[in-house]
Tab-separated table of C-alpha atoms and ligand atoms in Angstrom:
chain	number	residue	atom	x	y	z
A	1	UNK	CA	152.450	130.611	-7.474
A	2	UNK	CA	149.109	131.093	-8.674
A	3	UNK	CA	150.314	130.542	-12.515
A	4	UNK	CA	152.718	128.579	-14.297
A	5	UNK	CA	153.161	129.105	-17.904
A	6	UNK	CA	154.724	126.098	-18.747
A	7	UNK	CA	157.250	124.946	-21.568
A	8	UNK	CA	157.146	128.050	-23.600
A	9	UNK	CA	160.284	129.215	-25.500
A	10	UNK	CA	161.223	132.578	-23.947
A	11	UNK	CA	162.029	135.089	-26.159
A	12	UNK	CA	164.055	138.439	-24.116
A	13	UNK	CA	166.068	141.035	-26.271
A	14	UNK	CA	169.115	139.389	-24.900
A	15	UNK	CA	167.875	135.394	-24.905
A	16	UNK	CA	165.785	132.519	-26.037
A	17	UNK	CA	165.464	129.094	-24.040
A	18	UNK	CA	163.274	126.879	-22.365
A	19	UNK	CA	161.680	127.322	-18.971
A	20	UNK	CA	158.467	127.401	-17.351
A	21	UNK	CA	157.517	131.025	-15.192
A	22	UNK	CA	155.910	131.036	-12.303
A	23	UNK	CA	153.661	134.210	-11.074
A	24	UNK	CA	152.372	135.236	-8.017
A	25	UNK	CA	149.318	138.233	-7.422
A	26	UNK	CA	150.518	139.910	-11.749
A	27	UNK	CA	154.561	139.235	-11.001
A	28	UNK	CA	156.823	136.968	-12.003
A	29	UNK	CA	158.714	135.167	-9.031
A	30	UNK	CA	160.548	131.972	-10.965
A	31	UNK	CA	161.975	130.904	-14.005
A	32	UNK	CA	162.861	127.425	-14.271
A	33	UNK	CA	162.927	124.122	-15.343
A	34	UNK	CA	160.017	121.951	-14.525
A	35	UNK	CA	158.136	124.355	-12.060
A	36	UNK	CA	155.718	121.844	-11.404
A	37	UNK	CA	157.709	119.204	-10.718
A	38	UNK	CA	157.583	115.902	-12.721
A	39	UNK	CA	156.422	117.797	-16.313
A	40	UNK	CA	158.964	117.743	-19.291
A	41	UNK	CA	158.961	120.636	-21.271
A	42	UNK	CA	159.116	121.287	-25.386
A	43	UNK	CA	160.475	123.357	-28.511
A	44	UNK	CA	158.680	125.013	-30.456
A	45	UNK	CA	157.520	123.610	-34.040
A	46	UNK	CA	154.488	121.236	-32.726
A	47	UNK	CA	151.358	122.319	-32.157
A	48	UNK	CA	150.503	125.152	-29.834
A	49	UNK	CA	147.825	124.818	-27.504
A	50	UNK	CA	148.006	127.925	-25.024
A	51	UNK	CA	145.205	125.813	-23.614
A	52	UNK	CA	144.462	127.073	-20.078
A	53	UNK	CA	143.735	124.417	-16.924
A	54	UNK	CA	142.224	126.263	-13.904
A	55	UNK	CA	143.249	124.887	-11.128
A	56	UNK	CA	142.756	121.911	-8.843
A	57	UNK	CA	142.528	122.078	-5.511
A	58	UNK	CA	145.206	124.759	-4.357
A	59	UNK	CA	147.490	124.470	-7.086
A	60	UNK	CA	148.195	127.101	-9.184
A	61	UNK	CA	146.132	127.652	-12.248
A	62	UNK	CA	148.387	125.832	-15.577
A	63	UNK	CA	148.995	127.836	-19.058
A	64	UNK	CA	150.441	125.337	-21.296
A	65	UNK	CA	153.281	127.183	-23.716
A	66	UNK	CA	154.930	123.944	-25.145
A	67	UNK	CA	155.516	125.043	-29.572
A	68	UNK	CA	154.869	128.641	-28.533
A	69	UNK	CA	157.801	131.788	-28.386
A	70	UNK	CA	156.884	133.412	-25.103
A	71	UNK	CA	157.537	137.183	-25.177
A	72	UNK	CA	157.468	140.294	-23.178
A	73	UNK	CA	153.959	141.743	-23.811
A	74	UNK	CA	154.636	144.672	-26.489
A	75	UNK	CA	154.607	147.843	-25.914
A	76	UNK	CA	153.190	150.388	-28.227
A	77	UNK	CA	154.455	153.939	-26.472
A	78	UNK	CA	152.559	155.685	-29.814
A	79	UNK	CA	149.303	156.114	-30.123
A	80	UNK	CA	146.281	158.293	-29.794
A	81	UNK	CA	142.455	157.291	-28.223
A	82	UNK	CA	139.962	159.074	-27.432
A	83	UNK	CA	141.675	161.917	-29.137
A	84	UNK	CA	140.035	164.853	-31.058
A	85	UNK	CA	141.846	165.634	-34.446
A	86	UNK	CA	140.464	167.020	-37.300
A	87	UNK	CA	137.173	168.248	-36.965
A	88	UNK	CA	136.196	164.714	-35.458
A	89	UNK	CA	137.713	162.491	-32.328
A	90	UNK	CA	139.468	158.533	-33.067
A	91	UNK	CA	137.231	156.119	-33.374
A	92	UNK	CA	139.343	154.357	-30.839
A	93	UNK	CA	138.938	154.833	-27.401
A	94	UNK	CA	140.367	153.361	-24.576
A	95	UNK	CA	138.017	150.513	-24.327
A	96	UNK	CA	137.823	149.309	-27.347
A	97	UNK	CA	141.660	150.232	-28.547
A	98	UNK	CA	143.226	148.578	-25.792
A	99	UNK	CA	141.099	145.732	-26.474
A	100	UNK	CA	141.909	146.045	-29.765
A	101	UNK	CA	145.724	146.065	-28.757
A	102	UNK	CA	145.340	143.293	-25.938
A	103	UNK	CA	144.394	141.008	-28.990
A	104	UNK	CA	147.237	142.017	-30.534
A	105	UNK	CA	149.529	141.046	-27.948
A	106	UNK	CA	150.116	144.618	-26.382
A	107	UNK	CA	150.245	145.060	-22.535
A	108	UNK	CA	151.301	148.836	-22.525
A	109	UNK	CA	150.084	151.325	-24.163
A	110	UNK	CA	151.636	155.264	-23.371
A	111	UNK	CA	149.397	157.534	-25.705
A	112	UNK	CA	149.560	161.007	-26.451
A	113	UNK	CA	147.536	163.232	-23.946
A	114	UNK	CA	147.169	167.262	-25.477
A	115	UNK	CA	146.996	170.428	-23.838
A	116	UNK	CA	144.850	172.574	-24.929
A	117	UNK	CA	145.439	176.335	-26.086
A	118	UNK	CA	145.869	178.175	-23.727
A	119	UNK	CA	145.457	175.088	-21.119
A	120	UNK	CA	147.083	173.984	-18.005
A	121	UNK	CA	149.157	170.801	-18.250
A	122	UNK	CA	147.216	170.143	-15.136
A	123	UNK	CA	143.998	169.778	-17.207
A	124	UNK	CA	145.043	168.344	-19.883
A	125	UNK	CA	146.280	165.688	-17.829
A	126	UNK	CA	143.078	165.429	-15.954
A	127	UNK	CA	141.293	165.405	-19.122
A	128	UNK	CA	143.057	161.955	-20.335
A	129	UNK	CA	142.935	160.449	-16.630
A	130	UNK	CA	138.253	160.396	-17.851
A	131	UNK	CA	139.964	159.382	-21.034
A	132	UNK	CA	140.934	155.921	-18.910
A	133	UNK	CA	139.953	155.897	-15.965
A	134	UNK	CA	137.523	153.176	-16.097
A	135	UNK	CA	138.075	151.839	-19.361
A	136	UNK	CA	141.484	150.735	-20.753
A	137	UNK	CA	141.843	147.276	-20.195
A	138	UNK	CA	145.470	146.917	-19.675
A	139	UNK	CA	148.327	149.072	-18.315
A	140	UNK	CA	148.458	152.576	-19.816
A	141	UNK	CA	150.939	155.819	-19.729
A	142	UNK	CA	150.335	159.368	-21.324
A	143	UNK	CA	153.499	161.659	-22.507
A	144	UNK	CA	152.321	165.291	-22.595
A	145	UNK	CA	152.199	167.154	-25.164
A	146	UNK	CA	152.819	170.514	-25.388
A	147	UNK	CA	151.349	173.247	-27.788
A	148	UNK	CA	151.262	176.419	-26.171
A	149	UNK	CA	154.179	177.253	-23.775
A	150	UNK	CA	154.067	179.963	-21.536
A	151	UNK	CA	156.326	181.094	-18.506
A	152	UNK	CA	153.639	178.614	-16.218
A	153	UNK	CA	152.965	175.798	-18.431
A	154	UNK	CA	156.778	175.871	-17.663
A	155	UNK	CA	156.874	175.809	-14.142
A	156	UNK	CA	153.905	172.995	-14.310
A	157	UNK	CA	156.626	170.322	-15.724
A	158	UNK	CA	158.348	169.429	-13.123
A	159	UNK	CA	155.557	168.398	-11.437
A	160	UNK	CA	154.289	166.539	-14.761
A	161	UNK	CA	157.222	164.877	-14.986
A	162	UNK	CA	156.952	163.844	-10.507
A	163	UNK	CA	153.413	162.382	-11.636
A	164	UNK	CA	154.315	159.939	-14.068
A	165	UNK	CA	154.534	161.359	-17.272
A	166	UNK	CA	158.620	161.543	-18.050
A	167	UNK	CA	158.297	161.983	-22.038
A	168	UNK	CA	157.026	165.164	-24.019
A	169	UNK	CA	155.486	165.767	-27.393
A	170	UNK	CA	156.263	168.727	-29.671
A	171	UNK	CA	154.956	169.104	-32.950
A	172	UNK	CA	156.869	171.027	-35.613
A	173	UNK	CA	153.180	170.408	-37.974
A	174	UNK	CA	149.684	170.553	-38.073
A	175	UNK	CA	150.176	175.082	-38.257
A	176	UNK	CA	148.106	176.537	-36.817
A	177	UNK	CA	146.514	173.674	-34.018
A	178	UNK	CA	149.616	171.112	-32.771
A	179	UNK	CA	152.385	172.740	-34.444
A	180	UNK	CA	155.202	174.831	-32.211
A	181	UNK	CA	157.823	177.495	-33.101
A	182	UNK	CA	161.656	176.681	-32.850
A	183	UNK	CA	161.874	178.997	-29.742
A	184	UNK	CA	159.714	176.151	-27.571
A	185	UNK	CA	161.402	173.265	-28.589
A	186	UNK	CA	164.571	174.819	-28.184
A	187	UNK	CA	163.169	175.191	-23.982
A	188	UNK	CA	161.211	172.252	-23.774
A	189	UNK	CA	164.633	170.065	-24.813
A	190	UNK	CA	166.282	171.913	-21.925
A	191	UNK	CA	164.115	171.608	-19.530
A	192	UNK	CA	163.651	167.792	-20.427
A	193	UNK	CA	167.028	167.183	-19.978
A	194	UNK	CA	166.877	169.254	-16.025
A	195	UNK	CA	163.749	166.911	-15.506
A	196	UNK	CA	165.111	163.181	-16.923
A	197	UNK	CA	161.722	163.873	-19.583
A	198	UNK	CA	162.457	162.324	-23.042
A	199	UNK	CA	161.645	164.989	-25.788
A	200	UNK	CA	159.516	163.171	-28.762
A	201	UNK	CA	158.727	164.662	-31.820
A	202	UNK	CA	156.830	165.176	-35.285
A	203	UNK	CA	159.070	165.644	-37.448
A	204	UNK	CA	157.911	167.689	-40.826
A	205	UNK	CA	158.482	171.360	-41.824
A	206	UNK	CA	154.557	172.588	-40.770
A	207	UNK	CA	154.996	176.029	-42.525
A	208	UNK	CA	156.069	174.165	-45.948
A	209	UNK	CA	153.388	172.102	-45.350
A	210	UNK	CA	150.919	174.964	-44.811
A	211	UNK	CA	152.038	176.632	-48.112
A	212	UNK	CA	152.080	173.019	-50.083
A	213	UNK	CA	148.604	172.207	-49.363
A	214	UNK	CA	147.052	176.057	-50.114
A	215	UNK	CA	148.429	175.958	-52.967
A	216	UNK	CA	147.382	171.896	-53.957
A	217	UNK	CA	143.518	172.669	-52.551
A	218	UNK	CA	143.459	176.658	-54.815
A	219	UNK	CA	144.559	175.022	-57.976
A	220	UNK	CA	141.502	172.039	-57.457
A	221	UNK	CA	144.141	169.300	-56.882
A	222	UNK	CA	142.166	167.902	-53.902
A	223	UNK	CA	142.385	163.886	-53.972
A	224	UNK	CA	144.045	162.040	-51.576
A	225	UNK	CA	147.208	161.879	-53.160
A	226	UNK	CA	147.905	165.623	-52.211
A	227	UNK	CA	147.962	164.543	-49.183
A	228	UNK	CA	151.043	163.063	-50.286
A	229	UNK	CA	152.317	165.518	-52.639
A	230	UNK	CA	151.824	168.359	-50.118
A	231	UNK	CA	154.174	167.134	-47.616
A	232	UNK	CA	157.224	165.343	-49.666
A	233	UNK	CA	160.392	163.905	-47.903
A	234	UNK	CA	162.590	166.638	-47.615
A	235	UNK	CA	159.840	168.563	-45.317
A	236	UNK	CA	161.102	165.727	-42.875
A	237	UNK	CA	164.261	165.540	-43.887
A	238	UNK	CA	164.532	169.080	-42.949
A	239	UNK	CA	162.558	169.476	-39.463
A	240	UNK	CA	164.643	165.878	-38.646
A	241	UNK	CA	167.803	167.696	-38.957
A	242	UNK	CA	166.493	171.118	-37.611
A	243	UNK	CA	165.344	169.324	-34.165
A	244	UNK	CA	168.734	166.927	-34.108
A	245	UNK	CA	170.684	170.268	-33.724
A	246	UNK	CA	167.968	171.992	-31.672
A	247	UNK	CA	168.520	168.693	-29.083
A	248	UNK	CA	172.354	169.554	-29.903
A	249	UNK	CA	172.302	172.479	-28.544
A	250	UNK	CA	170.581	171.690	-25.816
A	251	UNK	CA	173.009	168.640	-25.086
A	252	UNK	CA	169.832	166.942	-24.937
A	253	UNK	CA	168.767	163.250	-25.953
A	254	UNK	CA	165.237	163.287	-28.590
A	255	UNK	CA	163.569	160.642	-30.164
A	256	UNK	CA	161.972	161.547	-33.482
A	257	UNK	CA	158.605	159.714	-34.075
A	258	UNK	CA	157.173	157.750	-37.221
A	259	UNK	CA	160.179	158.545	-39.394
A	260	UNK	CA	159.065	157.278	-42.808
A	261	UNK	CA	162.140	158.188	-45.585
A	262	UNK	CA	166.147	158.015	-46.143
A	263	UNK	CA	165.727	161.948	-45.795
A	264	UNK	CA	164.869	161.597	-42.260
A	265	UNK	CA	166.809	158.550	-41.932
A	266	UNK	CA	169.942	160.100	-43.178
A	267	UNK	CA	169.869	163.048	-40.214
A	268	UNK	CA	169.581	160.328	-37.874
A	269	UNK	CA	172.020	158.509	-38.137
A	270	UNK	CA	174.552	161.023	-39.118
A	271	UNK	CA	174.171	162.369	-35.699
A	272	UNK	CA	174.349	158.925	-33.896
A	273	UNK	CA	178.016	158.771	-35.818
A	274	UNK	CA	178.581	161.698	-33.974
A	275	UNK	CA	177.518	160.549	-30.581
A	276	UNK	CA	174.607	162.632	-29.857
A	277	UNK	CA	171.188	160.987	-28.721
A	278	UNK	CA	169.341	161.009	-30.631
A	279	UNK	CA	166.971	157.491	-31.470
A	280	UNK	CA	163.723	157.167	-34.112
A	281	UNK	CA	160.785	155.120	-34.058
A	282	UNK	CA	159.342	153.527	-37.184
A	283	UNK	CA	155.485	152.077	-37.841
A	284	UNK	CA	154.831	148.972	-39.813
A	285	UNK	CA	152.750	151.230	-42.668
A	286	UNK	CA	156.455	152.780	-43.390
A	287	UNK	CA	157.823	149.326	-43.561
A	288	UNK	CA	155.001	147.460	-45.683
A	289	UNK	CA	152.725	150.025	-47.285
A	290	UNK	CA	153.851	153.002	-50.285
A	291	UNK	CA	153.063	155.936	-51.933
A	292	UNK	CA	150.891	154.350	-54.895
A	293	UNK	CA	148.614	152.943	-51.955
A	294	UNK	CA	147.096	157.303	-52.517
A	295	UNK	CA	145.530	155.465	-56.280
A	296	UNK	CA	143.205	153.250	-54.993
A	297	UNK	CA	140.226	153.889	-55.543
A	298	UNK	CA	137.834	151.117	-53.924
A	299	UNK	CA	134.995	153.181	-51.308
A	300	UNK	CA	133.850	155.096	-54.561
A	301	UNK	CA	137.392	156.200	-55.942
A	302	UNK	CA	138.337	157.854	-52.757
A	303	UNK	CA	140.385	154.487	-51.373
A	304	UNK	CA	143.216	156.189	-50.771
A	305	UNK	CA	142.001	158.018	-47.677
A	306	UNK	CA	143.173	155.359	-46.040
A	307	UNK	CA	146.487	156.116	-45.737
A	308	UNK	CA	146.120	159.662	-45.215
A	309	UNK	CA	148.417	159.897	-42.255
A	310	UNK	CA	150.940	162.428	-41.540
A	311	UNK	CA	153.902	162.205	-42.553
A	312	UNK	CA	152.580	159.882	-45.252
A	313	UNK	CA	153.089	156.742	-47.003
A	314	UNK	CA	156.904	157.242	-49.030
A	315	UNK	CA	158.147	155.541	-52.698
A	316	UNK	CA	158.145	151.989	-51.905
A	317	UNK	CA	162.384	152.016	-52.269
A	318	UNK	CA	162.104	153.370	-48.259
A	319	UNK	CA	160.567	150.290	-46.962
A	320	UNK	CA	164.321	148.315	-47.432
A	321	UNK	CA	165.923	151.368	-46.231
A	322	UNK	CA	163.496	151.537	-42.699
A	323	UNK	CA	163.548	147.584	-42.500
A	324	UNK	CA	167.878	147.860	-42.184
A	325	UNK	CA	167.736	150.654	-39.817
A	326	UNK	CA	165.191	148.506	-37.511
A	327	UNK	CA	167.701	145.422	-37.998
A	328	UNK	CA	171.030	147.493	-36.998
A	329	UNK	CA	169.759	149.524	-34.330
A	330	UNK	CA	170.043	152.931	-36.200
A	331	UNK	CA	166.645	153.138	-35.422
A	332	UNK	CA	165.000	151.665	-31.617
A	333	UNK	CA	161.516	151.075	-31.956
A	334	UNK	CA	158.506	149.700	-33.679
A	335	UNK	CA	155.589	151.295	-33.137
A	336	UNK	CA	152.001	152.270	-34.256
A	337	UNK	CA	150.805	155.946	-34.690
A	338	UNK	CA	147.720	153.833	-34.066
A	339	UNK	CA	145.600	157.037	-35.050
A	340	UNK	CA	142.088	154.926	-36.077
A	341	UNK	CA	139.177	157.453	-37.786
A	342	UNK	CA	136.491	155.008	-40.096
A	343	UNK	CA	136.273	155.557	-44.102
A	344	UNK	CA	132.744	155.974	-44.108
A	345	UNK	CA	131.714	158.612	-41.889
A	346	UNK	CA	135.001	160.575	-40.949
A	347	UNK	CA	137.726	160.185	-43.181
A	348	UNK	CA	134.666	160.568	-45.400
A	349	UNK	CA	135.006	164.784	-44.294
A	350	UNK	CA	137.560	164.803	-47.351
A	351	UNK	CA	135.687	163.099	-49.774
A	352	UNK	CA	136.209	166.253	-51.819
A	353	UNK	CA	139.197	167.682	-50.516
A	354	UNK	CA	142.560	166.066	-48.930
A	355	UNK	CA	143.392	168.862	-46.864
A	356	UNK	CA	139.776	167.810	-44.659
A	357	UNK	CA	140.899	164.402	-44.034
A	358	UNK	CA	141.481	163.267	-40.599
A	359	UNK	CA	145.550	162.394	-40.475
A	360	UNK	CA	146.151	158.891	-39.294
A	361	UNK	CA	145.231	155.453	-39.809
A	362	UNK	CA	144.704	151.699	-37.179
A	363	UNK	CA	147.062	149.543	-36.399
A	364	UNK	CA	147.451	149.084	-32.274
A	365	UNK	CA	146.498	145.241	-33.351
A	366	UNK	CA	148.548	144.352	-36.026
A	367	UNK	CA	151.839	145.649	-34.656
A	368	UNK	CA	152.955	142.586	-33.844
A	369	UNK	CA	151.810	139.719	-36.034
A	370	UNK	CA	153.726	141.653	-38.256
A	371	UNK	CA	157.185	142.209	-36.757
A	372	UNK	CA	156.859	138.669	-36.117
A	373	UNK	CA	155.932	137.548	-39.768
A	374	UNK	CA	157.247	139.919	-41.801
A	375	UNK	CA	160.151	140.627	-40.035
A	376	UNK	CA	161.478	137.958	-38.367
A	377	UNK	CA	159.606	135.301	-41.278
A	378	UNK	CA	161.071	137.246	-43.767
A	379	UNK	CA	164.450	137.137	-42.183
A	380	UNK	CA	164.728	141.061	-41.993
A	381	UNK	CA	165.301	140.454	-37.996
A	382	UNK	CA	165.820	137.747	-35.118
A	383	UNK	CA	163.668	137.091	-32.533
A	384	UNK	CA	165.650	138.700	-29.945
A	385	UNK	CA	166.038	142.179	-31.720
A	386	UNK	CA	162.162	141.547	-31.979
A	387	UNK	CA	161.367	141.783	-28.684
A	388	UNK	CA	164.275	145.174	-28.428
A	389	UNK	CA	161.917	147.081	-31.116
A	390	UNK	CA	158.694	146.395	-29.688
A	391	UNK	CA	159.084	146.183	-26.006
A	392	UNK	CA	162.320	146.201	-24.259
A	393	UNK	CA	163.461	149.569	-26.381
A	394	UNK	CA	160.860	151.028	-25.282
A	395	UNK	CA	160.675	150.282	-21.880
A	396	UNK	CA	163.696	151.694	-21.712
A	397	UNK	CA	163.310	154.905	-22.485
A	398	UNK	CA	160.249	156.020	-21.281
A	399	UNK	CA	161.187	154.664	-18.079
A	400	UNK	CA	159.186	151.634	-17.323
A	401	UNK	CA	161.966	148.614	-17.173
A	402	UNK	CA	162.629	146.595	-15.766
A	403	UNK	CA	158.901	146.146	-14.690
A	404	UNK	CA	158.115	146.217	-18.147
A	405	UNK	CA	159.665	144.985	-21.307
A	406	UNK	CA	161.185	142.092	-19.865
A	407	UNK	CA	161.046	138.660	-18.651
A	408	UNK	CA	162.530	138.184	-15.521
A	409	UNK	CA	162.042	137.932	-11.904
A	410	UNK	CA	160.052	140.473	-10.359
A	411	UNK	CA	158.795	141.831	-13.836
A	412	UNK	CA	155.033	142.213	-14.215
A	413	UNK	CA	153.985	138.985	-15.531
A	414	UNK	CA	152.525	140.914	-19.435
A	415	UNK	CA	153.274	137.759	-21.334
A	416	UNK	CA	152.663	137.246	-25.009
A	417	UNK	CA	152.503	133.664	-26.228
A	418	UNK	CA	153.040	133.144	-30.266
A	419	UNK	CA	152.955	130.562	-32.174
A	420	UNK	CA	154.999	130.144	-35.053
A	421	UNK	CA	152.203	128.140	-36.917
A	422	UNK	CA	148.976	130.022	-36.353
A	423	UNK	CA	147.976	131.291	-39.985
A	424	UNK	CA	145.801	134.716	-40.073
A	425	UNK	CA	144.935	136.932	-42.957
A	426	UNK	CA	144.980	140.292	-41.722
A	427	UNK	CA	140.752	142.002	-41.825
A	428	UNK	CA	138.574	144.885	-40.919
A	429	UNK	CA	136.239	142.219	-40.598
A	430	UNK	CA	137.900	140.302	-38.125
A	431	UNK	CA	139.555	142.518	-35.694
A	432	UNK	CA	138.697	144.340	-32.868
A	433	UNK	CA	140.006	147.407	-33.955
A	434	UNK	CA	137.024	150.211	-33.853
A	435	UNK	CA	137.678	150.563	-37.982
A	436	UNK	CA	136.012	149.661	-40.894
A	437	UNK	CA	139.300	148.931	-42.855
A	438	UNK	CA	142.655	147.400	-41.702
A	439	UNK	CA	145.388	149.235	-44.251
A	440	UNK	CA	147.061	145.494	-44.127
A	441	UNK	CA	144.038	143.964	-45.396
A	442	UNK	CA	144.779	140.396	-46.591
A	443	UNK	CA	147.769	139.939	-45.408
A	444	UNK	CA	148.132	136.569	-44.157
A	445	UNK	CA	150.340	136.056	-40.958
A	446	UNK	CA	152.538	132.970	-40.304
A	447	UNK	CA	152.716	133.334	-36.524
A	448	UNK	CA	150.089	135.051	-34.561
A	449	UNK	CA	149.781	136.009	-30.505
A	450	UNK	CA	147.748	133.531	-29.647
A	451	UNK	CA	147.553	134.159	-26.038
A	452	UNK	CA	148.030	137.654	-23.770
A	453	UNK	CA	148.362	137.810	-20.194
A	454	UNK	CA	148.767	141.164	-18.369
A	455	UNK	CA	149.718	141.181	-14.479
A	456	UNK	CA	149.258	137.402	-14.717
A	457	UNK	CA	145.587	137.823	-15.939
A	458	UNK	CA	144.329	135.940	-19.213
A	459	UNK	CA	142.863	138.947	-21.137
A	460	UNK	CA	142.989	137.166	-24.934
A	461	UNK	CA	142.362	134.598	-25.880
A	462	UNK	CA	142.829	133.689	-30.308
A	463	UNK	CA	141.912	137.070	-31.276
A	464	UNK	CA	138.936	137.576	-28.667
A	465	UNK	CA	139.237	139.486	-26.093
A	466	UNK	CA	138.607	137.550	-21.906
A	467	UNK	CA	139.582	140.131	-19.127
A	468	UNK	CA	137.666	142.775	-17.360
A	469	UNK	CA	136.430	145.860	-18.657
A	470	UNK	CA	138.630	148.672	-17.076
A	471	UNK	CA	141.267	146.905	-15.263
A	472	UNK	CA	144.408	148.824	-16.678
A	473	UNK	CA	146.402	150.601	-14.685
A	474	UNK	CA	148.230	154.331	-14.871
A	475	UNK	CA	151.582	153.393	-15.212
A	476	UNK	CA	153.869	156.999	-13.716
A	477	UNK	CA	156.634	156.371	-15.584
A	478	UNK	CA	160.340	156.531	-14.507
A	479	UNK	CA	163.003	158.648	-16.054
A	480	UNK	CA	164.583	157.735	-19.338
A	481	UNK	CA	167.291	155.603	-19.520
A	482	UNK	CA	169.277	155.925	-22.648
A	483	UNK	CA	169.396	152.980	-25.007
B	1	URP	O1	148.528	160.898	-39.245
B	1	URP	C1	148.676	160.676	-38.364
B	1	URP	N1	150.376	160.785	-37.733
B	1	URP	N2	148.675	161.228	-36.679
B	1	URP	C2	148.700	161.181	-35.840
B	1	URP	C3	148.724	162.582	-34.967
B	1	URP	C4	150.670	162.191	-35.537
B	1	URP	O2	150.964	162.624	-36.254
B	1	URP	O3	151.332	161.602	-34.582
B	2	ZN	ZN1	152.446	162.907	-35.652
B	3	ZN	ZN1	151.094	160.231	-33.547
């Protein structure tokens, strides 16, 4: 063993116990009591240290985890890094985005690799490999977003999945940009089923959104509120229903990403009740924020633009509905849809017209503390459920399990120490995300990730990056596993 994480309370999706973790060459090789021989263990509650003691002679490096919860590194399977969108490019690239992720307890990201209209999937993968290579500081994979399905593109899919890109993204919105028609979605669902891949769907009726958007713009209704008004909840409910119907027809599993409201959730729950393999993801912004945020007047009256994302924030009543769905298992993953733009020069493109505001918000660094502090701390779900939502379920759904997503002998030593006593107030000024705002500015987290290990390397301590640039590896993912 070259490293021992000593005396922490290990939490997986099913267990909780105090033990040491032995690591050799980035992989967990032992889990047991007193791996160092005569050293005892402690339970959380005392002052956590996360202190790293470098080896004396040939001995292992020791990381003192007493007083902390040791969880599997979080997986963020919904991020957009270095992505051209809305006339600009996301402010976080593979370097800044994964550094921020590491500081927030994330050890794996799965990013959306976009096919250009008229382009091949191979070209899209080349472009995305060039973005990640030498820059990512944690391990990363890609979903392939098919935007223009031709017979030739269809023929590429087996090779794409064999390359380890075993999930396909379909946008039912963003008309004229990424939106695909129903026949494309149906064919991709059938093909995904054959290949053991999973389809992720952005479910909004893009045709209706397009009409409402043009109508508001023509009427001179241009403030960020009209982003929300152009995408009412039934736009999401209808598309969710349609996507589920197509998945049922294709006998394929389906994951609905960024679920925001009752109208969508009820369709997912009804499908699951009928035994269909329909999954759902939500994100912290839909749990903590609501549509009143579009009226914020900071940034010279333009503060609502901070929350211009799709689907939009909803009525507050949806927050509790989503928390409950996460707890009960009707939603299986809590991801971020991290898609960061600066207010000062990127969101500002739409100062006079909401339809020109780039859609998206940052969150890669704040999900784990929010899940712990708001989710576990406020009694919405257990620690085990938190681990399932942040890591284990995504590892299974996206073909990474058990290399990622759990703490077990043979798994990568991707570990996060959460100090339950650490208090941190979220603020753009101190976070590492490359943006000039934080949607959760001022939220006090009770409990915070204090140390992140990726394949045995200490890559973040107390919110600061300590690892090597470019150390992240591309992950060839396997087949989708059902939950
Ligand atoms: O507004 C959002 N969500 N931007 C990112 C692209 C997407 O729809 O996931
Ligand atoms: Zn989306
Ligand atoms: Zn997204």
